[in-house]
PDB file of C-alpha atoms and ligand atoms in Angstrom:
ATOM      1  CA  MET A   1       1.286  16.190   4.648  1.00  0.00           C
ATOM      2  CA  LYS A   2      -1.483  18.814   4.124  1.00  0.00           C
ATOM      3  CA  ILE A   3      -5.093  18.190   5.187  1.00  0.00           C
ATOM      4  CA  THR A   4      -7.973  20.247   3.837  1.00  0.00           C
ATOM      5  CA  TYR A   5     -11.437  20.026   5.407  1.00  0.00           C
ATOM      6  CA  TYR A   6     -14.512  20.221   3.181  1.00  0.00           C
ATOM      7  CA  GLY A   7     -17.084  19.705   5.967  1.00  0.00           C
ATOM      8  CA  HIS A   8     -18.661  16.618   7.654  1.00  0.00           C
ATOM      9  CA  SER A   9     -16.096  13.841   6.950  1.00  0.00           C
ATOM     10  CA  THR A  10     -14.759  15.097   3.681  1.00  0.00           C
ATOM     11  CA  LEU A  11     -11.003  15.588   3.530  1.00  0.00           C
ATOM     12  CA  LEU A  12      -8.445  16.198   0.848  1.00  0.00           C
ATOM     13  CA  ILE A  13      -5.051  14.860   2.005  1.00  0.00           C
ATOM     14  CA  GLU A  14      -1.917  15.743   0.132  1.00  0.00           C
ATOM     15  CA  LEU A  15       0.590  12.951   0.823  1.00  0.00           C
ATOM     16  CA  ASN A  16       3.829  12.451  -1.105  1.00  0.00           C
ATOM     17  CA  GLY A  17       2.709  14.710  -3.952  1.00  0.00           C
ATOM     18  CA  LYS A  18      -0.666  12.905  -4.470  1.00  0.00           C
ATOM     19  CA  ASN A  19      -4.128  14.227  -3.569  1.00  0.00           C
ATOM     20  CA  ILE A  20      -6.424  11.797  -1.714  1.00  0.00           C
ATOM     21  CA  LEU A  21     -10.100  12.802  -1.350  1.00  0.00           C
ATOM     22  CA  VAL A  22     -11.916  11.041   1.485  1.00  0.00           C
ATOM     23  CA  ASP A  23     -15.726  10.560   1.803  1.00  0.00           C
ATOM     24  CA  PRO A  24     -16.986  13.313  -0.519  1.00  0.00           C
ATOM     25  CA  PHE A  25     -20.272  14.811   0.866  1.00  0.00           C
ATOM     26  CA  ILE A  26     -20.284  18.465  -0.126  1.00  0.00           C
ATOM     27  CA  SER A  27     -23.331  19.189  -2.343  1.00  0.00           C
ATOM     28  CA  GLY A  28     -25.631  17.898   0.341  1.00  0.00           C
ATOM     29  CA  ASN A  29     -24.063  19.849   3.165  1.00  0.00           C
ATOM     30  CA  PRO A  30     -25.297  23.465   3.585  1.00  0.00           C
ATOM     31  CA  LEU A  31     -22.207  24.055   5.776  1.00  0.00           C
ATOM     32  CA  ALA A  32     -20.030  23.402   2.708  1.00  0.00           C
ATOM     33  CA  SER A  33     -22.014  25.644   0.289  1.00  0.00           C
ATOM     34  CA  GLU A  34     -19.021  27.802  -0.309  1.00  0.00           C
ATOM     35  CA  VAL A  35     -16.801  24.840  -1.546  1.00  0.00           C
ATOM     36  CA  ASP A  36     -16.322  24.771  -5.303  1.00  0.00           C
ATOM     37  CA  ILE A  37     -16.792  21.078  -5.707  1.00  0.00           C
ATOM     38  CA  ASP A  38     -15.882  21.107  -9.349  1.00  0.00           C
ATOM     39  CA  ALA A  39     -12.541  22.671  -8.589  1.00  0.00           C
ATOM     40  CA  ILE A  40     -11.352  19.697  -6.494  1.00  0.00           C
ATOM     41  CA  LYS A  41      -8.505  17.773  -8.095  1.00  0.00           C
ATOM     42  CA  CYS A  42      -7.594  14.415  -6.801  1.00  0.00           C
ATOM     43  CA  ASP A  43      -5.643  11.242  -7.725  1.00  0.00           C
ATOM     44  CA  TYR A  44      -7.648   9.008  -5.343  1.00  0.00           C
ATOM     45  CA  ILE A  45     -11.028   8.780  -3.786  1.00  0.00           C
ATOM     46  CA  PHE A  46     -11.057   6.828  -0.544  1.00  0.00           C
ATOM     47  CA  ILE A  47     -14.457   5.731   0.811  1.00  0.00           C
ATOM     48  CA  THR A  48     -14.801   4.455   4.392  1.00  0.00           C
ATOM     49  CA  HIS A  49     -18.376   3.077   4.029  1.00  0.00           C
ATOM     50  CA  GLY A  50     -21.543   3.292   1.826  1.00  0.00           C
ATOM     51  CA  HIS A  51     -23.727   5.756   3.634  1.00  0.00           C
ATOM     52  CA  GLN A  52     -24.942   8.679   1.637  1.00  0.00           C
ATOM     53  CA  ASP A  53     -23.199  11.227   3.846  1.00  0.00           C
ATOM     54  CA  HIS A  54     -19.845   9.684   2.658  1.00  0.00           C
ATOM     55  CA  VAL A  55     -20.494   8.833  -1.062  1.00  0.00           C
ATOM     56  CA  LEU A  56     -22.877  11.473  -2.254  1.00  0.00           C
ATOM     57  CA  ASP A  57     -20.467  13.315  -4.629  1.00  0.00           C
ATOM     58  CA  VAL A  58     -18.242  10.381  -5.702  1.00  0.00           C
ATOM     59  CA  GLU A  59     -19.683  10.148  -9.208  1.00  0.00           C
ATOM     60  CA  ARG A  60     -19.405  13.956  -9.788  1.00  0.00           C
ATOM     61  CA  ILE A  61     -15.840  14.098  -8.502  1.00  0.00           C
ATOM     62  CA  ALA A  62     -14.926  10.963 -10.462  1.00  0.00           C
ATOM     63  CA  SER A  63     -16.222  12.450 -13.690  1.00  0.00           C
ATOM     64  CA  ASN A  64     -14.193  15.635 -13.056  1.00  0.00           C
ATOM     65  CA  ASN A  65     -11.164  13.460 -12.243  1.00  0.00           C
ATOM     66  CA  PRO A  66     -11.312  10.651 -14.764  1.00  0.00           C
ATOM     67  CA  ASP A  67      -7.917   9.248 -13.779  1.00  0.00           C
ATOM     68  CA  ALA A  68      -8.746   9.115 -10.016  1.00  0.00           C
ATOM     69  CA  LEU A  69      -8.742   5.684  -8.410  1.00  0.00           C
ATOM     70  CA  LEU A  70     -11.466   4.750  -6.010  1.00  0.00           C
ATOM     71  CA  VAL A  71     -10.313   2.784  -2.924  1.00  0.00           C
ATOM     72  CA  SER A  72     -12.736   1.133  -0.577  1.00  0.00           C
ATOM     73  CA  ASN A  73     -13.966  -2.258   0.371  1.00  0.00           C
ATOM     74  CA  TYR A  74     -14.735  -4.872  -2.244  1.00  0.00           C
ATOM     75  CA  GLU A  75     -18.501  -4.323  -2.211  1.00  0.00           C
ATOM     76  CA  ILE A  76     -18.267  -0.542  -2.611  1.00  0.00           C
ATOM     77  CA  VAL A  77     -15.645  -0.652  -5.247  1.00  0.00           C
ATOM     78  CA  SER A  78     -17.688  -3.220  -7.229  1.00  0.00           C
ATOM     79  CA  TRP A  79     -20.781  -0.967  -6.936  1.00  0.00           C
ATOM     80  CA  PHE A  80     -18.952   2.036  -8.372  1.00  0.00           C
ATOM     81  CA  GLN A  81     -17.248  -0.040 -11.037  1.00  0.00           C
ATOM     82  CA  GLU A  82     -20.708  -0.739 -12.501  1.00  0.00           C
ATOM     83  CA  LYS A  83     -21.018   3.018 -12.889  1.00  0.00           C
ATOM     84  CA  GLY A  84     -17.731   3.111 -14.865  1.00  0.00           C
ATOM     85  CA  ILE A  85     -15.478   4.290 -11.960  1.00  0.00           C
ATOM     86  CA  LYS A  86     -12.262   2.339 -11.661  1.00  0.00           C
ATOM     87  CA  GLY A  87     -11.292   1.136  -8.287  1.00  0.00           C
ATOM     88  CA  HIS A  88      -9.004  -0.864  -6.051  1.00  0.00           C
ATOM     89  CA  PRO A  89     -10.692  -3.045  -3.501  1.00  0.00           C
ATOM     90  CA  LEU A  90      -9.320  -3.667  -0.059  1.00  0.00           C
ATOM     91  CA  ASN A  91     -10.779  -5.606   2.843  1.00  0.00           C
ATOM     92  CA  HIS A  92     -10.237  -5.414   6.556  1.00  0.00           C
ATOM     93  CA  GLY A  93      -6.744  -5.895   7.836  1.00  0.00           C
ATOM     94  CA  GLY A  94      -5.282  -5.616   4.321  1.00  0.00           C
ATOM     95  CA  LYS A  95      -2.874  -3.101   3.092  1.00  0.00           C
ATOM     96  CA  TYR A  96      -1.521  -2.164  -0.333  1.00  0.00           C
ATOM     97  CA  ASN A  97       1.250  -0.025  -1.653  1.00  0.00           C
ATOM     98  CA  PHE A  98      -0.057   2.730  -3.925  1.00  0.00           C
ATOM     99  CA  ASP A  99       2.184   5.350  -5.611  1.00  0.00           C
ATOM    100  CA  PHE A 100       1.751   7.750  -2.664  1.00  0.00           C
ATOM    101  CA  GLY A 101       2.489   5.196   0.049  1.00  0.00           C
ATOM    102  CA  THR A 102       0.563   2.498   1.840  1.00  0.00           C
ATOM    103  CA  ALA A 103      -3.090   2.308   2.713  1.00  0.00           C
ATOM    104  CA  LYS A 104      -4.498  -0.215   5.274  1.00  0.00           C
ATOM    105  CA  TYR A 105      -8.256  -0.760   5.693  1.00  0.00           C
ATOM    106  CA  VAL A 106      -8.968  -1.137   9.371  1.00  0.00           C
ATOM    107  CA  ASN A 107     -12.061  -1.984  11.454  1.00  0.00           C
ATOM    108  CA  ALA A 108     -14.902   0.370  12.317  1.00  0.00           C
ATOM    109  CA  VAL A 109     -17.948  -0.390  14.409  1.00  0.00           C
ATOM    110  CA  HIS A 110     -20.793   1.056  12.462  1.00  0.00           C
ATOM    111  CA  SER A 111     -23.137  -0.047   9.635  1.00  0.00           C
ATOM    112  CA  SER A 112     -22.958   0.314   5.844  1.00  0.00           C
ATOM    113  CA  VAL A 113     -25.452   0.249   3.014  1.00  0.00           C
ATOM    114  CA  LEU A 114     -25.166   1.947  -0.346  1.00  0.00           C
ATOM    115  CA  PRO A 115     -27.680   4.672  -1.369  1.00  0.00           C
ATOM    116  CA  ASP A 116     -29.870   2.246  -3.455  1.00  0.00           C
ATOM    117  CA  GLY A 117     -30.007  -0.313  -0.662  1.00  0.00           C
ATOM    118  CA  SER A 118     -27.167  -2.482  -2.089  1.00  0.00           C
ATOM    119  CA  TYR A 119     -24.957  -4.310   0.403  1.00  0.00           C
ATOM    120  CA  GLY A 120     -21.964  -2.074   1.294  1.00  0.00           C
ATOM    121  CA  GLY A 121     -19.838  -4.691   3.039  1.00  0.00           C
ATOM    122  CA  ASN A 122     -18.609  -3.833   6.575  1.00  0.00           C
ATOM    123  CA  PRO A 123     -17.601  -0.225   7.306  1.00  0.00           C
ATOM    124  CA  GLY A 124     -13.969   0.633   7.879  1.00  0.00           C
ATOM    125  CA  GLY A 125     -11.328   3.228   8.340  1.00  0.00           C
ATOM    126  CA  PHE A 126      -7.967   3.896   6.756  1.00  0.00           C
ATOM    127  CA  VAL A 127      -4.348   4.273   7.878  1.00  0.00           C
ATOM    128  CA  LEU A 128      -2.281   6.004   5.202  1.00  0.00           C
ATOM    129  CA  TRP A 129       1.395   6.452   5.394  1.00  0.00           C
ATOM    130  CA  HIS A 130       4.536   7.381   3.507  1.00  0.00           C
ATOM    131  CA  GLU A 131       7.820   7.230   5.427  1.00  0.00           C
ATOM    132  CA  ASN A 132       7.241   8.968   8.716  1.00  0.00           C
ATOM    133  CA  GLU A 133       4.046  10.676   7.631  1.00  0.00           C
ATOM    134  CA  CYS A 134       1.044   8.649   8.925  1.00  0.00           C
ATOM    135  CA  ILE A 135      -2.646   9.516   9.205  1.00  0.00           C
ATOM    136  CA  TYR A 136      -5.544   7.506  10.627  1.00  0.00           C
ATOM    137  CA  ILE A 137      -9.008   8.184   9.250  1.00  0.00           C
ATOM    138  CA  ALA A 138     -11.415   6.433  11.527  1.00  0.00           C
ATOM    139  CA  GLY A 139     -14.522   6.806   9.369  1.00  0.00           C
ATOM    140  CA  ASP A 140     -17.846   6.464  11.244  1.00  0.00           C
ATOM    141  CA  THR A 141     -17.202   4.299  14.255  1.00  0.00           C
ATOM    142  CA  ALA A 142     -17.866   3.719  17.896  1.00  0.00           C
ATOM    143  CA  LEU A 143     -14.931   3.614  20.248  1.00  0.00           C
ATOM    144  CA  THR A 144     -13.412   0.215  19.965  1.00  0.00           C
ATOM    145  CA  ARG A 145     -10.493  -1.694  21.391  1.00  0.00           C
ATOM    146  CA  ASP A 146      -9.524  -2.652  17.805  1.00  0.00           C
ATOM    147  CA  MET A 147      -7.967   0.817  17.638  1.00  0.00           C
ATOM    148  CA  GLU A 148      -5.246  -0.458  19.897  1.00  0.00           C
ATOM    149  CA  LEU A 149      -4.079  -2.674  16.996  1.00  0.00           C
ATOM    150  CA  ILE A 150      -3.136   0.430  14.957  1.00  0.00           C
ATOM    151  CA  PRO A 151       0.062   1.427  16.806  1.00  0.00           C
ATOM    152  CA  MET A 152       0.941  -2.313  16.865  1.00  0.00           C
ATOM    153  CA  THR A 153       0.708  -2.796  13.183  1.00  0.00           C
ATOM    154  CA  CYS A 154       1.308   0.646  11.478  1.00  0.00           C
ATOM    155  CA  PRO A 155       3.878   3.410  11.735  1.00  0.00           C
ATOM    156  CA  LYS A 156       3.416   5.992  14.496  1.00  0.00           C
ATOM    157  CA  VAL A 157       0.218   7.937  13.733  1.00  0.00           C
ATOM    158  CA  LYS A 158       1.021  11.640  13.347  1.00  0.00           C
ATOM    159  CA  VAL A 159      -2.583  12.811  13.204  1.00  0.00           C
ATOM    160  CA  ALA A 160      -5.869  11.126  13.622  1.00  0.00           C
ATOM    161  CA  VAL A 161      -9.208  12.189  12.045  1.00  0.00           C
ATOM    162  CA  LEU A 162     -11.917  11.038  14.438  1.00  0.00           C
ATOM    163  CA  PRO A 163     -15.688  11.577  14.458  1.00  0.00           C
ATOM    164  CA  ILE A 164     -16.779  13.499  17.519  1.00  0.00           C
ATOM    165  CA  GLY A 165     -20.489  14.373  16.805  1.00  0.00           C
ATOM    166  CA  ASP A 166     -22.039  11.529  18.837  1.00  0.00           C
ATOM    167  CA  ASN A 167     -25.441   9.967  18.028  1.00  0.00           C
ATOM    168  CA  PHE A 168     -24.270   8.149  14.816  1.00  0.00           C
ATOM    169  CA  THR A 169     -20.607   7.728  15.997  1.00  0.00           C
ATOM    170  CA  MET A 170     -18.533   8.186  19.050  1.00  0.00           C
ATOM    171  CA  GLY A 171     -18.725  11.579  20.752  1.00  0.00           C
ATOM    172  CA  TYR A 172     -15.738  13.781  21.638  1.00  0.00           C
ATOM    173  CA  LYS A 173     -15.141  12.035  25.051  1.00  0.00           C
ATOM    174  CA  ASP A 174     -14.902   8.634  23.506  1.00  0.00           C
ATOM    175  CA  ALA A 175     -12.742  10.144  20.735  1.00  0.00           C
ATOM    176  CA  SER A 176     -10.288  11.315  23.393  1.00  0.00           C
ATOM    177  CA  ILE A 177     -10.097   7.698  24.647  1.00  0.00           C
ATOM    178  CA  ALA A 178      -9.628   6.545  21.045  1.00  0.00           C
ATOM    179  CA  SER A 179      -6.536   8.878  20.837  1.00  0.00           C
ATOM    180  CA  ASP A 180      -5.110   6.938  23.932  1.00  0.00           C
ATOM    181  CA  PHE A 181      -5.700   3.661  21.994  1.00  0.00           C
ATOM    182  CA  ILE A 182      -3.971   4.776  18.824  1.00  0.00           C
ATOM    183  CA  LYS A 183      -1.214   6.602  20.823  1.00  0.00           C
ATOM    184  CA  CYS A 184      -1.747   9.877  19.014  1.00  0.00           C
ATOM    185  CA  ASN A 185      -2.577  13.112  20.819  1.00  0.00           C
ATOM    186  CA  SER A 186      -3.172  15.152  17.733  1.00  0.00           C
ATOM    187  CA  VAL A 187      -6.720  14.887  16.561  1.00  0.00           C
ATOM    188  CA  ILE A 188      -8.809  16.512  13.821  1.00  0.00           C
ATOM    189  CA  GLY A 189     -12.520  16.232  14.551  1.00  0.00           C
ATOM    190  CA  CYS A 190     -15.121  15.444  11.949  1.00  0.00           C
ATOM    191  CA  HIS A 191     -18.689  14.226  11.610  1.00  0.00           C
ATOM    192  CA  TYR A 192     -20.215  17.025  13.719  1.00  0.00           C
ATOM    193  CA  ASP A 193     -22.667  19.990  13.288  1.00  0.00           C
ATOM    194  CA  SER A 194     -23.869  18.790   9.824  1.00  0.00           C
ATOM    195  CA  PHE A 195     -27.203  17.508  11.124  1.00  0.00           C
ATOM    196  CA  PRO A 196     -29.204  18.530  14.213  1.00  0.00           C
ATOM    197  CA  PRO A 197     -28.539  15.282  16.176  1.00  0.00           C
ATOM    198  CA  ILE A 198     -24.698  15.821  15.791  1.00  0.00           C
ATOM    199  CA  THR A 199     -24.514  19.452  16.650  1.00  0.00           C
ATOM    200  CA  ILE A 200     -21.976  20.019  19.398  1.00  0.00           C
ATOM    201  CA  ASP A 201     -20.503  22.706  21.559  1.00  0.00           C
ATOM    202  CA  LYS A 202     -17.060  22.957  19.943  1.00  0.00           C
ATOM    203  CA  SER A 203     -15.448  24.916  22.851  1.00  0.00           C
ATOM    204  CA  VAL A 204     -16.460  22.129  25.322  1.00  0.00           C
ATOM    205  CA  ALA A 205     -14.974  19.476  23.088  1.00  0.00           C
ATOM    206  CA  VAL A 206     -11.715  21.356  22.607  1.00  0.00           C
ATOM    207  CA  ALA A 207     -11.496  22.057  26.335  1.00  0.00           C
ATOM    208  CA  HIS A 208     -12.038  18.386  27.104  1.00  0.00           C
ATOM    209  CA  PHE A 209      -9.075  17.422  24.926  1.00  0.00           C
ATOM    210  CA  ILE A 210      -6.880  20.126  26.519  1.00  0.00           C
ATOM    211  CA  SER A 211      -7.855  18.785  29.985  1.00  0.00           C
ATOM    212  CA  ARG A 212      -6.471  15.401  28.928  1.00  0.00           C
ATOM    213  CA  GLY A 213      -3.209  16.930  27.532  1.00  0.00           C
ATOM    214  CA  LYS A 214      -4.417  16.434  23.906  1.00  0.00           C
ATOM    215  CA  ASP A 215      -5.063  18.635  20.961  1.00  0.00           C
ATOM    216  CA  LEU A 216      -8.400  18.737  19.090  1.00  0.00           C
ATOM    217  CA  THR A 217      -8.350  20.767  15.910  1.00  0.00           C
ATOM    218  CA  LEU A 218     -11.692  21.752  14.463  1.00  0.00           C
ATOM    219  CA  LEU A 219     -11.015  23.170  10.978  1.00  0.00           C
ATOM    220  CA  GLU A 220     -13.253  25.618   9.256  1.00  0.00           C
ATOM    221  CA  VAL A 221     -14.824  24.314   6.030  1.00  0.00           C
ATOM    222  CA  GLY A 222     -12.178  25.025   3.367  1.00  0.00           C
ATOM    223  CA  GLU A 223      -9.413  25.399   5.843  1.00  0.00           C
ATOM    224  CA  SER A 224      -6.130  23.469   5.530  1.00  0.00           C
ATOM    225  CA  LYS A 225      -3.609  22.233   8.100  1.00  0.00           C
ATOM    226  CA  GLU A 226       0.005  21.274   7.544  1.00  0.00           C
ATOM    227  CA  VAL A 227       1.048  18.308   9.797  1.00  0.00           C
TER     228      VAL A 227
HETATM  229 NI1   NI B   1     -22.253   6.276   8.452  1.00  0.00          NI
HETATM  230 MN1   MN B   2     -21.847   9.252   8.499  1.00  0.00          MN
END
């Protein structure tokens, strides 16, 4: 499994030969100005919730990748279907077998509304797996005990992508507790530094994880990690 970080919460995950783009927010993020958004190739677009900083570039990427399937909750998939983007709706606790493997939509504690004010359903995260490759993408969320359900109901998480920027989501200390709940010590941080209220001291966050015997990877924009 290969994970490429495009800034904020945008990831490209290569799993079982398929490319899964998560929460595309590139054109609105000055930290991602070097990313060639039109060069991104994907088979799927996964959306955790409806906020602008997670859906901004969906239409552009979908028009560049006309065969890509949008996967999100029912409300978000329906909203994009009206714009001509095909999708597969999930709802919380449900999983489905796609051609790359399985995706489960799991709880997040946050809010969700689409950019035009439409109801975005409840926000979520995803657990994606194929054989022993398993990744948890938390989406925007507070620390929640619901995360303890993940190791009870999904394969062992190999790497977790957790928000660490605080203010709108959990901060890095709560994220280190989340990694206890999901029984995964390998974390990739997201949702930090993109806006002033979520600017963090990265070295302090990394040191906190090390002090708890855990690994926090903070990828550069455009950097990939093989896990
Ligand atoms: Ni949000
Ligand atoms: Mn957000």
